[in-house]
Coordinates of C-alpha atoms and ligand atoms in Angstrom, one line a residue:
Chain A
X285 CA 65.6 16.2 100.7
X286 CA 69.0 15.1 102.0
X287 CA 67.2 14.8 105.5
X288 CA 64.8 12.7 104.4
X289 CA 66.7 10.7 102.6
X290 CA 69.6 10.1 105.5
X291 CA 66.1 9.0 107.8
X292 CA 65.0 6.8 105.4
X293 CA 68.6 5.1 105.5
X294 CA 68.8 4.7 109.0
X295 CA 65.8 3.3 108.9
X296 CA 66.8 0.5 107.1
X297 CA 70.0 0.4 109.1
X298 CA 68.6 0.4 111.8
X299 CA 66.3 -2.3 110.7
X300 CA 69.3 -4.7 109.0
X301 CA 71.0 -4.1 111.8
X302 CA 68.7 -6.5 114.1
X303 CA 68.1 -9.1 111.3
X304 CA 70.2 -11.8 111.0
X305 CA 70.1 -12.1 106.7
X306 CA 70.9 -8.5 106.4
X307 CA 73.8 -9.4 109.2
X308 CA 74.9 -11.7 106.9
X309 CA 74.9 -10.0 103.7
X310 CA 76.6 -6.4 105.6
X311 CA 79.0 -9.0 107.2
X312 CA 79.5 -11.0 103.4
X313 CA 82.5 -8.9 102.4
X314 CA 84.7 -8.7 105.5
X315 CA 84.4 -12.8 105.7
X316 CA 85.3 -12.9 101.7
X317 CA 88.4 -10.8 102.8
X318 CA 89.4 -13.5 105.3
X319 CA 88.9 -16.4 102.6
X320 CA 90.6 -14.8 99.7
X321 CA 93.9 -14.4 102.2
X322 CA 94.2 -18.1 103.9
X323 CA 93.9 -19.3 100.1
X324 CA 96.5 -17.1 98.2
X325 CA 99.8 -16.6 98.4
X326 CA 101.2 -13.2 100.0
X327 CA 101.1 -10.7 97.9
X328 CA 104.8 -9.6 98.2
X329 CA 105.4 -12.7 96.6
X330 CA 107.0 -12.5 93.1
X331 CA 105.7 -14.0 90.0
X332 CA 106.3 -12.5 87.1
X333 CA 106.5 -15.0 84.4
X334 CA 110.2 -15.0 81.9
X335 CA 110.3 -17.6 78.5
X336 CA 113.6 -18.0 77.3
X337 CA 115.0 -20.0 74.6
X338 CA 116.9 -23.5 76.5
X339 CA 120.4 -23.6 75.5
X340 CA 123.9 -21.9 76.2
X341 CA 122.3 -18.4 78.4
X342 CA 123.1 -20.8 81.6
X343 CA 124.1 -16.9 83.0
X344 CA 121.2 -15.5 82.0
X345 CA 118.8 -17.5 83.0
X346 CA 120.5 -17.8 87.0
X347 CA 120.7 -14.5 86.1
X348 CA 117.0 -13.7 85.7
X349 CA 115.8 -16.5 88.4
X350 CA 116.9 -14.0 91.2
X351 CA 114.1 -11.6 89.4
X352 CA 111.6 -13.9 88.0
X353 CA 110.0 -17.5 87.2
X354 CA 111.6 -18.6 84.6
X355 CA 110.9 -21.0 82.0
X356 CA 113.0 -22.9 79.4
X357 CA 111.5 -24.1 75.9
X358 CA 112.8 -25.2 73.2
X359 CA 111.7 -23.1 69.6
X360 CA 110.5 -19.7 69.6
X361 CA 107.1 -20.9 68.7
X362 CA 106.5 -22.7 72.2
X363 CA 107.6 -19.6 73.7
X364 CA 105.4 -17.1 71.8
X365 CA 102.3 -20.1 72.7
X366 CA 103.2 -20.2 75.9
X367 CA 103.7 -15.9 75.9
X368 CA 100.1 -16.2 74.3
X369 CA 98.4 -17.7 77.6
X370 CA 96.4 -15.6 79.5
X371 CA 98.6 -15.5 82.5
X372 CA 101.0 -12.1 82.2
X373 CA 104.6 -14.1 81.1
X374 CA 106.8 -12.8 78.8
X375 CA 109.3 -14.2 77.0
X376 CA 112.8 -12.8 76.7
X377 CA 114.4 -14.1 73.1
X378 CA 117.9 -13.3 71.5
X379 CA 118.1 -11.3 68.1
X380 CA 121.1 -10.3 66.7
X381 CA 123.3 -10.0 69.8
X382 CA 120.9 -8.0 71.9
X383 CA 117.6 -9.6 73.8
X384 CA 114.2 -8.5 72.7
X385 CA 110.6 -9.1 74.9
X386 CA 107.9 -11.0 73.2
X387 CA 104.1 -9.9 75.1
X388 CA 101.3 -10.7 74.2
X389 CA 99.8 -7.1 74.8
X390 CA 97.1 -7.4 78.1
X391 CA 100.0 -7.8 80.2
X392 CA 99.8 -5.6 82.7
X393 CA 102.5 -2.0 82.5
X394 CA 104.5 -2.2 85.6
X395 CA 104.9 -6.6 84.7
X396 CA 106.5 -5.2 80.8
X397 CA 109.0 -2.8 82.3
X398 CA 109.5 -4.7 84.9
X399 CA 110.8 -7.5 82.4
X400 CA 112.3 -5.0 80.8
X401 CA 114.5 -3.4 83.5
X402 CA 115.5 -6.9 84.7
X403 CA 116.5 -7.7 80.9
X404 CA 118.7 -4.9 80.5
X405 CA 119.9 -5.3 83.7
X406 CA 121.5 -8.0 82.8
X407 CA 122.8 -6.6 79.6
X408 CA 124.5 -3.7 81.0
X409 CA 126.0 -6.5 83.6
X410 CA 124.2 -5.1 87.2
X411 CA 124.8 -7.3 89.4
X412 CA 122.1 -7.8 92.1
X413 CA 124.7 -5.7 94.6
X414 CA 124.3 -3.0 92.1
X415 CA 120.7 -2.9 92.8
X416 CA 119.0 -0.5 94.9
X417 CA 115.4 -0.6 96.7
X418 CA 114.1 0.3 93.2
X419 CA 114.3 -2.5 92.2
X420 CA 112.5 -4.6 95.1
X421 CA 109.9 -2.0 94.3
X422 CA 109.0 -3.3 91.2
X423 CA 108.9 -6.8 93.0
X424 CA 105.7 -6.1 94.4
X425 CA 104.0 -7.4 91.8
X426 CA 100.6 -9.0 92.2
X427 CA 100.1 -12.7 91.9
X428 CA 97.7 -12.6 89.5
X429 CA 94.8 -15.2 90.8
X430 CA 94.6 -12.9 94.0
X431 CA 93.9 -9.9 91.8
X432 CA 91.3 -12.1 89.9
X433 CA 89.8 -12.9 93.1
X434 CA 89.8 -9.7 94.6
X435 CA 88.6 -8.5 91.5
X436 CA 85.5 -10.7 91.3
X437 CA 84.8 -10.2 95.1
X438 CA 84.4 -6.7 94.4
X439 CA 81.8 -7.4 91.7
X440 CA 80.0 -9.7 94.2
X441 CA 79.5 -7.0 96.9
X442 CA 78.4 -4.6 94.9
X443 CA 76.2 -7.5 94.0
X444 CA 74.9 -8.0 98.1
X445 CA 74.0 -3.8 97.8
X446 CA 71.3 -4.4 95.7
X447 CA 70.5 -7.6 97.6
X448 CA 70.4 -5.6 100.8
X449 CA 67.8 -3.0 99.0
X450 CA 65.6 -5.8 97.8
X451 CA 65.3 -6.8 101.2
X452 CA 64.7 -4.0 102.3
X453 CA 61.6 -3.6 99.7
X454 CA 60.2 -6.8 101.2
X455 CA 59.5 -5.1 104.6
X456 CA 57.7 -2.6 103.2
X457 CA 54.9 -4.7 101.4
X458 CA 55.3 -7.0 103.7
X459 CA 54.2 -4.3 106.0
X460 CA 52.4 -2.5 103.8
X461 CA 54.0 0.7 104.3
X462 CA 54.8 2.0 101.2
X463 CA 51.1 3.5 101.1
X464 CA 52.0 5.9 104.7
X465 CA 55.1 6.9 102.7
X466 CA 53.4 7.9 99.4
X467 CA 51.3 9.7 101.7
X468 CA 54.1 12.4 103.1
X469 CA 55.7 15.1 101.4
X470 CA 58.9 12.7 100.3
X471 CA 58.5 12.5 97.0
X472 CA 59.0 8.7 95.4
X473 CA 62.5 10.0 94.0
X474 CA 63.3 10.3 97.7
X475 CA 62.5 7.3 98.9
X476 CA 64.3 5.4 96.1
X477 CA 67.3 7.6 96.9
X478 CA 67.1 6.6 100.6
X479 CA 66.7 3.3 99.7
X480 CA 69.7 2.8 97.6
X481 CA 72.0 4.7 100.3
X482 CA 72.5 1.0 102.2
X483 CA 73.1 -0.6 99.4
X484 CA 75.3 1.6 98.0
X485 CA 77.6 2.2 101.0
X486 CA 77.7 -1.6 101.7
X487 CA 79.0 -1.7 98.3
X488 CA 81.7 1.1 98.6
X489 CA 82.5 0.3 102.7
X490 CA 82.8 -3.5 102.1
X491 CA 85.0 -3.2 99.1
X492 CA 87.4 -1.2 100.8
X493 CA 87.1 -3.3 103.7
X494 CA 88.0 -6.0 101.1
X495 CA 90.5 -4.0 99.5
X496 CA 92.7 -3.7 102.6
X497 CA 92.4 -6.8 104.5
X498 CA 93.6 -8.2 100.9
X499 CA 96.4 -6.1 100.2
X500 CA 95.6 -4.0 98.1
X501 CA 94.4 -0.5 100.2
X502 CA 97.4 1.8 98.1
X503 CA 95.7 1.9 95.0
X504 CA 93.8 4.3 93.8
X505 CA 90.3 4.6 95.2
X506 CA 89.4 7.5 93.7
X507 CA 89.4 5.3 90.3
X508 CA 87.9 2.5 92.2
X509 CA 84.9 4.0 93.7
X510 CA 84.2 5.6 90.0
X511 CA 84.0 1.8 88.7
X512 CA 82.3 1.4 92.0
X513 CA 78.5 3.7 92.2
X514 CA 78.3 2.7 87.9
X515 CA 78.0 -1.1 88.8
X516 CA 76.0 -0.3 91.5
X517 CA 73.6 1.4 89.6
X518 CA 72.5 -1.9 87.7
X519 CA 72.5 -4.0 90.9
X520 CA 71.0 -1.6 92.9
X521 CA 67.5 -1.0 89.5
X522 CA 67.5 -5.0 89.6
X523 CA 67.8 -5.0 94.2
X524 CA 64.3 -2.8 93.2
X525 CA 62.7 -4.9 91.2
X526 CA 63.3 -8.0 92.7
X527 CA 62.3 -6.3 95.9
X528 CA 59.0 -5.5 94.2
X529 CA 57.8 -8.8 92.4
X530 CA 59.1 -11.2 95.4
X531 CA 56.7 -11.6 98.1
X532 CA 58.9 -13.1 100.4
X533 CA 62.4 -12.4 101.9
X534 CA 64.1 -15.9 100.5
X535 CA 62.7 -15.6 96.7
X536 CA 63.9 -11.7 96.9
X537 CA 67.4 -12.7 97.9
X538 CA 67.1 -15.5 95.8
X539 CA 66.4 -14.1 92.9
X540 CA 68.9 -12.4 92.8
X541 CA 71.2 -14.3 91.5
X542 CA 70.4 -13.7 87.9
X543 CA 73.1 -11.2 88.6
X544 CA 75.7 -14.2 89.8
X545 CA 75.6 -15.5 86.1
X546 CA 76.3 -12.4 84.2
X547 CA 79.4 -11.8 86.7
X548 CA 80.4 -14.7 86.0
X549 CA 80.5 -15.1 82.5
X550 CA 82.5 -11.3 82.1
X551 CA 85.3 -12.9 84.6
X552 CA 85.6 -16.2 82.5
X553 CA 85.9 -14.6 79.4
X554 CA 88.7 -12.3 80.4
X555 CA 90.6 -15.0 82.4
X556 CA 90.1 -18.1 80.1
X557 CA 89.0 -17.4 76.5
X558 CA 91.1 -15.9 73.9
X559 CA 90.5 -12.7 72.1
X560 CA 88.2 -13.6 69.3
X561 CA 85.8 -14.4 72.1
X562 CA 86.1 -11.3 73.6
X563 CA 83.6 -9.2 71.7
X564 CA 80.6 -11.8 73.0
X565 CA 80.6 -10.6 76.0
X566 CA 80.8 -6.7 74.9
X567 CA 77.7 -6.6 76.3
X568 CA 78.2 -7.5 80.0
X569 CA 78.4 -4.1 82.0
X570 CA 80.4 -6.7 85.3
X571 CA 82.9 -7.3 81.8
X572 CA 83.8 -3.6 81.5
X573 CA 83.7 -3.4 85.6
X574 CA 86.1 -6.1 85.6
X575 CA 88.8 -4.5 83.1
X576 CA 88.2 -1.4 84.9
X577 CA 89.0 -3.0 88.0
X578 CA 91.7 -4.9 86.7
X579 CA 93.8 -1.9 85.7
X580 CA 93.1 0.0 89.4
X581 CA 94.0 -3.8 91.3
X582 CA 97.3 -3.8 88.9
X583 CA 97.9 0.1 89.6
X584 CA 98.4 1.0 85.9
X585 CA 95.2 2.0 85.2
X586 CA 95.2 6.0 83.0
X587 CA 92.0 8.0 84.1
X588 CA 90.9 7.5 80.4
X589 CA 91.1 4.2 80.8
X590 CA 88.6 4.3 83.8
X591 CA 86.3 6.6 82.5
X592 CA 86.3 4.9 79.5
X593 CA 85.2 1.4 81.3
X594 CA 82.8 3.2 84.1
X595 CA 81.1 5.2 80.6
X596 CA 80.3 2.2 79.5
X597 CA 79.3 -0.3 82.4
X598 CA 77.3 3.5 82.7
X599 CA 75.6 3.1 79.6
X600 CA 75.0 -0.1 79.6
X601 CA 73.5 -0.1 83.4
X602 CA 71.5 3.7 82.4
X603 CA 69.6 1.3 79.7
X604 CA 68.7 -1.6 81.9
X605 CA 67.9 1.1 84.2
X606 CA 65.2 2.9 81.3
X607 CA 63.8 -0.6 80.2
X608 CA 63.1 -1.4 84.3
X609 CA 62.4 2.5 85.7
X610 CA 58.7 1.7 84.4
X611 CA 58.2 -0.8 86.4
X612 CA 59.4 0.4 89.7
X613 CA 57.4 3.5 89.3
X614 CA 54.7 1.1 89.2
X615 CA 55.5 -1.4 91.9
X616 CA 55.8 1.7 94.5
X617 CA 52.4 3.0 93.5
Chain B
X131 CA 38.3 22.0 101.2
X132 CA 37.1 19.8 99.6
X133 CA 35.3 19.4 96.3
X134 CA 34.1 16.8 94.1
X135 CA 32.7 16.8 90.8
X136 CA 31.9 13.5 88.9
X137 CA 34.4 11.6 90.2
X138 CA 34.6 8.0 88.0
X139 CA 37.0 5.2 89.4
X140 CA 37.3 2.1 87.4
X141 CA 39.9 -0.3 88.6
X142 CA 40.0 -2.3 85.3
X143 CA 39.7 0.4 83.1
X144 CA 37.0 -2.1 81.3
X145 CA 34.1 -0.4 81.5
X146 CA 32.9 -0.7 84.8
X147 CA 32.8 1.9 87.3
X148 CA 33.6 1.1 91.2
X149 CA 32.6 5.0 91.4
X150 CA 30.6 6.5 89.3
X151 CA 29.7 10.5 88.7
X152 CA 30.3 10.9 92.5
X153 CA 30.5 14.7 93.6
X154 CA 30.2 16.8 96.7
X155 CA 31.9 19.6 98.6
X156 CA 32.6 19.9 102.0
X157 CA 33.7 22.9 104.0
X158 CA 36.5 23.8 106.5
X159 CA 35.7 21.9 109.6
X160 CA 33.1 20.2 108.6
X161 CA 33.1 16.3 109.7
X162 CA 31.5 14.6 106.1
X163 CA 30.8 10.9 106.5
X164 CA 30.9 8.0 103.6
X165 CA 28.4 5.3 104.5
X166 CA 27.2 2.6 102.8
X167 CA 27.6 -1.1 103.0
X168 CA 31.0 -3.3 102.1
X169 CA 32.1 -2.7 98.7
X170 CA 30.5 0.8 98.5
X171 CA 33.4 2.2 97.2
X172 CA 34.0 4.1 100.3
X173 CA 38.2 3.3 100.5
X174 CA 38.0 4.2 96.7
X175 CA 36.7 7.9 96.7
X176 CA 38.8 8.4 99.6
X177 CA 42.0 6.8 98.5
X178 CA 41.3 9.1 95.4
X179 CA 41.4 11.7 97.3
X180 CA 44.5 11.7 99.4
X181 CA 46.6 10.1 96.3
X182 CA 46.8 6.3 96.8
X183 CA 45.1 5.8 93.3
X184 CA 45.6 7.8 90.5
X185 CA 43.0 10.7 89.5
X186 CA 40.7 9.2 86.8
X187 CA 38.1 11.4 85.4
X188 CA 36.5 14.4 87.4
X189 CA 37.8 17.5 89.3
X190 CA 39.3 17.0 92.5
X191 CA 40.5 20.1 94.7
X192 CA 41.7 19.4 98.4
X193 CA 42.6 22.0 100.4
X194 CA 43.2 24.2 97.6
X195 CA 45.2 21.8 95.6
X196 CA 44.1 20.5 92.5
X197 CA 44.8 16.6 92.2
X198 CA 45.7 17.3 88.2
X199 CA 48.5 18.9 89.2
X200 CA 51.3 16.5 90.9
X201 CA 53.3 17.9 94.4
X202 CA 54.0 16.8 97.4
X203 CA 53.7 20.0 99.4
X204 CA 49.9 18.9 99.6
X205 CA 50.7 16.0 101.9
X206 CA 52.3 18.5 104.8
X207 CA 48.4 19.5 105.4
X208 CA 46.7 16.2 104.8
X209 CA 46.7 12.9 107.3
X210 CA 45.4 10.0 106.3
X211 CA 44.1 6.6 108.7
X212 CA 44.3 3.4 107.5
X213 CA 41.4 1.0 107.0
X214 CA 44.1 -2.0 107.6
X215 CA 46.7 -0.8 109.8
X216 CA 50.1 -0.4 108.6
X217 CA 53.1 0.6 110.6
X218 CA 56.4 -1.6 109.9
X219 CA 56.0 -4.2 112.5
X220 CA 60.4 -4.7 113.9
X221 CA 60.1 -1.1 114.8
X222 CA 58.9 -0.5 118.2
X223 CA 55.9 2.3 118.0
X224 CA 58.1 5.3 118.6
X225 CA 60.6 4.3 116.5
X226 CA 57.8 4.3 113.9
X227 CA 56.5 7.8 114.7
X228 CA 60.2 9.0 114.8
X229 CA 60.6 8.0 111.7
X230 CA 57.7 8.7 110.1
X231 CA 57.8 12.5 111.6
X232 CA 61.1 13.3 109.9
X233 CA 59.3 12.9 106.4
X234 CA 57.1 16.2 106.8
X235 CA 58.3 20.3 106.1
X236 CA 56.5 21.2 108.5
X237 CA 56.2 20.9 112.6
X238 CA 55.3 18.0 114.1
X239 CA 53.4 16.3 117.4
X240 CA 56.2 13.9 119.4
X241 CA 55.6 10.6 119.5
X242 CA 54.8 9.7 123.0
X243 CA 52.2 12.8 123.3
X244 CA 50.7 11.2 121.0
X245 CA 50.9 7.8 122.3
X246 CA 49.8 8.7 125.3
X247 CA 46.7 10.3 123.0
X248 CA 45.7 7.0 121.9
X249 CA 46.5 5.2 125.8
X250 CA 49.8 3.6 123.9
X251 CA 51.6 5.3 127.3
X252 CA 54.5 2.6 128.3
X253 CA 53.9 0.8 124.7
X254 CA 56.2 3.4 123.2
X255 CA 59.6 0.3 123.2
X256 CA 57.5 -2.0 122.0
X257 CA 58.2 -4.2 118.7
X258 CA 55.0 -3.3 116.5
X259 CA 54.6 -6.4 115.5
X260 CA 54.0 -7.7 119.0
X261 CA 51.2 -5.6 119.0
X262 CA 47.5 -6.6 119.3
X263 CA 45.5 -5.6 115.9
X264 CA 43.3 -3.0 118.1
X265 CA 46.6 -2.1 119.3
X266 CA 47.8 -1.9 115.3
X267 CA 45.1 0.6 115.1
X268 CA 45.5 2.7 117.3
X269 CA 49.5 3.4 116.1
X270 CA 48.2 3.9 112.7
X271 CA 45.7 5.6 114.0
X272 CA 47.7 8.3 115.7
X273 CA 50.3 8.6 113.3
X274 CA 47.7 10.3 110.6
X275 CA 48.0 13.4 113.1
X276 CA 51.5 13.8 113.1
X277 CA 51.9 16.6 111.0
X278 CA 48.8 18.3 112.7
X279 CA 46.6 18.1 109.3
X280 CA 44.3 20.4 108.4
X281 CA 42.2 17.4 106.1
X282 CA 42.1 14.4 107.9
X283 CA 40.9 11.4 106.1
X284 CA 40.2 8.6 108.4
X285 CA 39.4 5.1 106.5
X286 CA 36.8 2.8 109.0
X287 CA 38.6 4.7 112.1
X288 CA 36.8 2.4 114.5
X289 CA 35.7 -0.7 112.7
X290 CA 36.9 -4.2 114.7
X291 CA 38.3 -1.7 117.6
X292 CA 36.7 -2.5 120.8
X293 CA 34.0 -0.4 121.7
X294 CA 35.9 1.3 124.7
X295 CA 38.9 2.1 122.2
X296 CA 36.3 3.1 119.4
X297 CA 34.5 5.9 122.0
X298 CA 38.4 7.3 123.0
X299 CA 38.9 7.6 118.9
X300 CA 35.5 9.3 118.5
X301 CA 36.0 12.0 121.8
X302 CA 40.0 12.2 119.4
X303 CA 38.4 13.0 116.3
X304 CA 35.5 15.3 118.1
X305 CA 38.4 17.5 119.5
X306 CA 40.4 17.5 116.8
X307 CA 37.5 18.8 114.6
X308 CA 36.8 21.4 117.4
X309 CA 40.8 22.7 116.8
X310 CA 39.3 23.3 113.5
X311 CA 40.4 19.9 111.2
X312 CA 38.4 19.4 107.9
X313 CA 37.5 15.6 108.7
X314 CA 35.8 13.1 105.9
X315 CA 35.6 9.5 107.1
X316 CA 33.9 6.6 105.7
X317 CA 31.7 3.4 107.9
X318 CA 29.6 1.2 107.5
X319 CA 28.4 1.8 111.6
X320 CA 25.6 4.5 111.5
X321 CA 26.7 5.2 114.8
X322 CA 29.1 6.5 114.2
X323 CA 27.9 8.7 111.3
X324 CA 24.5 9.5 113.1
X325 CA 27.3 10.6 116.4
X326 CA 30.3 12.5 114.4
X327 CA 29.6 13.5 110.6
X328 CA 28.0 17.2 110.3
X329 CA 26.7 15.5 106.9
X330 CA 26.9 12.0 105.4
X331 CA 26.1 10.5 102.0
X332 CA 24.6 7.3 101.2
X333 CA 27.1 5.5 98.8
X334 CA 25.6 2.4 97.1
X335 CA 27.1 0.6 93.9
X336 CA 30.2 3.8 94.2
X337 CA 26.8 6.2 93.6
X338 CA 26.0 8.8 96.2
X339 CA 22.0 8.3 96.7
X340 CA 21.9 11.3 99.0
X341 CA 23.9 13.8 101.2
X342 CA 22.3 15.7 104.4
X343 CA 22.7 15.9 108.0
X344 CA 21.9 13.0 110.2
X345 CA 19.7 15.9 112.3
X346 CA 17.5 16.4 109.2
X347 CA 17.3 12.9 107.6
X348 CA 15.8 11.9 111.0
X349 CA 13.6 14.7 111.4
X350 CA 12.6 14.1 107.5
X351 CA 11.6 10.7 108.1
X352 CA 11.5 10.0 111.6
X353 CA 8.1 10.4 112.6
X354 CA 6.9 8.6 110.1
X355 CA 8.3 5.1 110.7
X356 CA 5.8 2.8 112.4
X357 CA 6.9 -0.5 114.1
X358 CA 4.0 -2.6 113.4
X359 CA 3.8 -6.7 115.4
X360 CA 0.8 -8.9 113.8
X361 CA -0.4 -12.1 113.3
X362 CA -0.7 -13.8 110.7
X363 CA -1.3 -17.7 110.7
X364 CA -0.2 -17.9 114.2
X365 CA 2.7 -16.3 114.0
X366 CA 3.9 -13.3 114.9
X367 CA 5.3 -10.6 112.6
X368 CA 7.2 -7.7 112.7
X369 CA 7.7 -4.7 110.5
X370 CA 8.3 -1.0 110.1
X371 CA 7.1 0.8 107.4
X372 CA 6.7 4.7 106.4
X373 CA 3.3 6.6 106.2
X374 CA 4.8 8.6 103.4
X375 CA 5.9 6.3 100.9
X376 CA 2.4 5.2 99.1
X377 CA 3.1 1.6 98.7
X378 CA 3.5 0.9 102.4
X379 CA 0.8 2.4 103.2
X380 CA -0.8 0.5 101.4
X381 CA 0.7 -2.0 103.1
X382 CA -0.2 -0.9 106.2
X383 CA -3.9 -0.1 105.2
X384 CA -3.7 -4.1 104.7
X385 CA -2.1 -5.4 108.2
X386 CA -5.1 -3.6 109.2
X387 CA -8.2 -5.0 107.9
X388 CA -6.8 -8.3 107.6
X389 CA -4.9 -9.3 110.5
X390 CA -5.1 -9.1 114.5
X391 CA -2.6 -6.2 115.3
X392 CA -0.9 -7.0 118.6
X393 CA 1.3 -3.5 119.0
X394 CA 2.0 -0.9 116.4
X395 CA 3.7 3.0 117.7
X396 CA 5.6 5.8 115.5
X397 CA 9.3 5.5 116.4
X398 CA 12.2 7.6 115.6
X399 CA 14.2 6.4 112.3
X400 CA 17.6 5.3 112.9
X401 CA 20.0 6.4 110.6
X402 CA 20.5 2.3 108.8
X403 CA 16.7 2.3 108.5
X404 CA 16.6 5.0 106.5
X405 CA 19.3 4.7 104.5
X406 CA 17.9 1.0 103.8
X407 CA 14.2 3.2 102.6
X408 CA 16.4 5.3 100.4
X409 CA 18.7 3.1 98.9
X410 CA 17.4 0.0 99.4
X411 CA 20.0 -1.6 100.9
X412 CA 21.1 -2.5 103.7
X413 CA 24.2 -1.9 105.5
X414 CA 25.9 -4.8 105.9
Ligands
ATP235 N1 42.7 -3.2 93.8 C1 41.0 -3.5 93.0 N2 41.2 -4.0 91.9 C2 40.0 -4.6 91.4 N3 39.0 -3.9 92.2 C3 39.3 -3.3 93.4 C4 40.6 -3.6 94.0 N4 39.7 -2.6 94.7 C5 38.7 -2.4 94.9 N5 37.9 -3.0 94.5 C6 36.7 -3.4 94.4 O1 35.7 -2.1 93.9 C7 34.5 -1.9 94.8 C8 35.0 -1.0 95.8 O2 35.5 -1.4 97.1 P1 36.0 -0.5 98.3 O3 36.6 -0.6 98.8 O4 36.3 0.9 97.7 O5 34.7 -1.0 98.9 P2 34.4 0.4 100.3 O6 33.0 0.3 100.3 O7 35.3 0.2 101.1 O8 34.2 -1.4 101.2 P3 34.5 -1.6 103.0 O9 33.6 -1.3 103.8 O10 34.9 -3.3 102.7 O11 35.6 -1.5 103.2 C9 34.7 -3.0 95.9 O12 33.7 -4.2 93.9 C10 36.1 -3.8 95.4 O13 35.6 -5.1 94.6
MG236 MG1 36.4 0.5 102.5

């Protein structure tokens, strides 16, 4: 069976490497990576934001500015408002003789730790000369916008995988070769798996290329792979359906676009909307995949969290698949 | 061996059957043909036997495999040449065959040998999309024997081909049959049926009207036809009549009594004439 799956994949690859639209799809991930690098600041710039109260704490401000971007506000309420915006800004507020951190709860752990450490350094009077290289490690905090882009592109690449599958199914339909395959001992499952390989590989290799080029190469690849695979299940099912129901390549490629909508909705919900809106997006597999990827990209995801998010994506994609499977089976007859 | 009992098929499941109560058996090593006009249900029946169409009603056993039980393994033993050629137009002739070979679990024939056999030597590296209709058909035909099938299904193997290619294909079929391959073919060409088939089934409107060998059919009907040319109202009229069927005998009597006969002789019936006699329908 493996041998036949491989043969089907090799055939697809051979055809795709000669086809301009397919080639274009195969190279989009690299194109995206290069574009992201062009338009976002480097990964090593500090963008940890700290919100402080204005007052006679000039030394503190000066000290912290060495390590982070500091914004000053007049009242505690204003600081709180700033912290509640959706980027990862952390408030440092006085209480008695000490300072405490005000967080929103959704900041990456690394950033919170970082803020804690700079704050205690200040309280302990550690000068920048005393600090060792460890502190600079913490400075490798990722610019949020770049992370958002990379995360969105990872999801987009999985959709491209579905698009490629749709193209290849349309080819089989146009040449009427499905009936010939149906009369070989390669069963339907073998065929479906064989046709899926190129989509999965595009999404895995494309994503790895993307994260390496954009500087996220050190993230936990196994975690990323897990989220990728469950997300691909959705794109692949949709790819099959679109391929089977479209009569030509352009319609197939075009109709895959219906996946862009939930993808964007999920990303925008997480990045722009407040907590009370989130529950309206729980049905959206891209929403959870994005959350999972976000933890992975900021290198703060535990396996428990990743399993949970992948599980949710798998569940939703699985339901979509169960719904589409009879149609796919019928289309392949 | 192929055994079919009371096979029915309705595409739209609307009570109208495109294949009605069809029963027959094909012995191992036999060439069996479905002869019938367009739309008779030949391809429908054949597609059920190969498994392309689901078995709705009836009992079908092909090469020892009951079609009610699903088994992909049986495809190792059967080959099918399609009525309409279906090959990957973006792959070359050789790539097409090489890919198909990998899908079987049994030893397969070398692509080059096959291409040579159907006269496509030298075209190995040409994309099938650039092939003429006849070349595509030959590639499809070549592909059907890639796994050395025991049961070979051929849907209109020579239709639309120029005579010399058709002759080549007939030779290949005869050759394979000599090697022991069981052949089931459909055609609306009486010459093919006559030349290739050990037995033919006449099929019209989804029903088998008769099954016999071409030789028997000719013995039965052959000498009993007369071709008459006579003059009626100043025009020469030509007709073929049976000397067995009562209404034909009466018609013949009338012609002899009332008209000037120009020529009259007995002749060997073609399969097509026999088809018309038996079914009341032509082959087109
Ligand atoms: N997919 C289909 N859906 C509905 N009806 C069909 C379908 N395919 C064939 N038919 C009908 O079934 C009948 C038999 O068709 P079939 O293709 O078996 O004929 P055939 O004997 O092979 O004809 P030909 O010599 O033209 O190939 C025809 O009336 C045809 O219109
Ligand atoms: Mg037909």
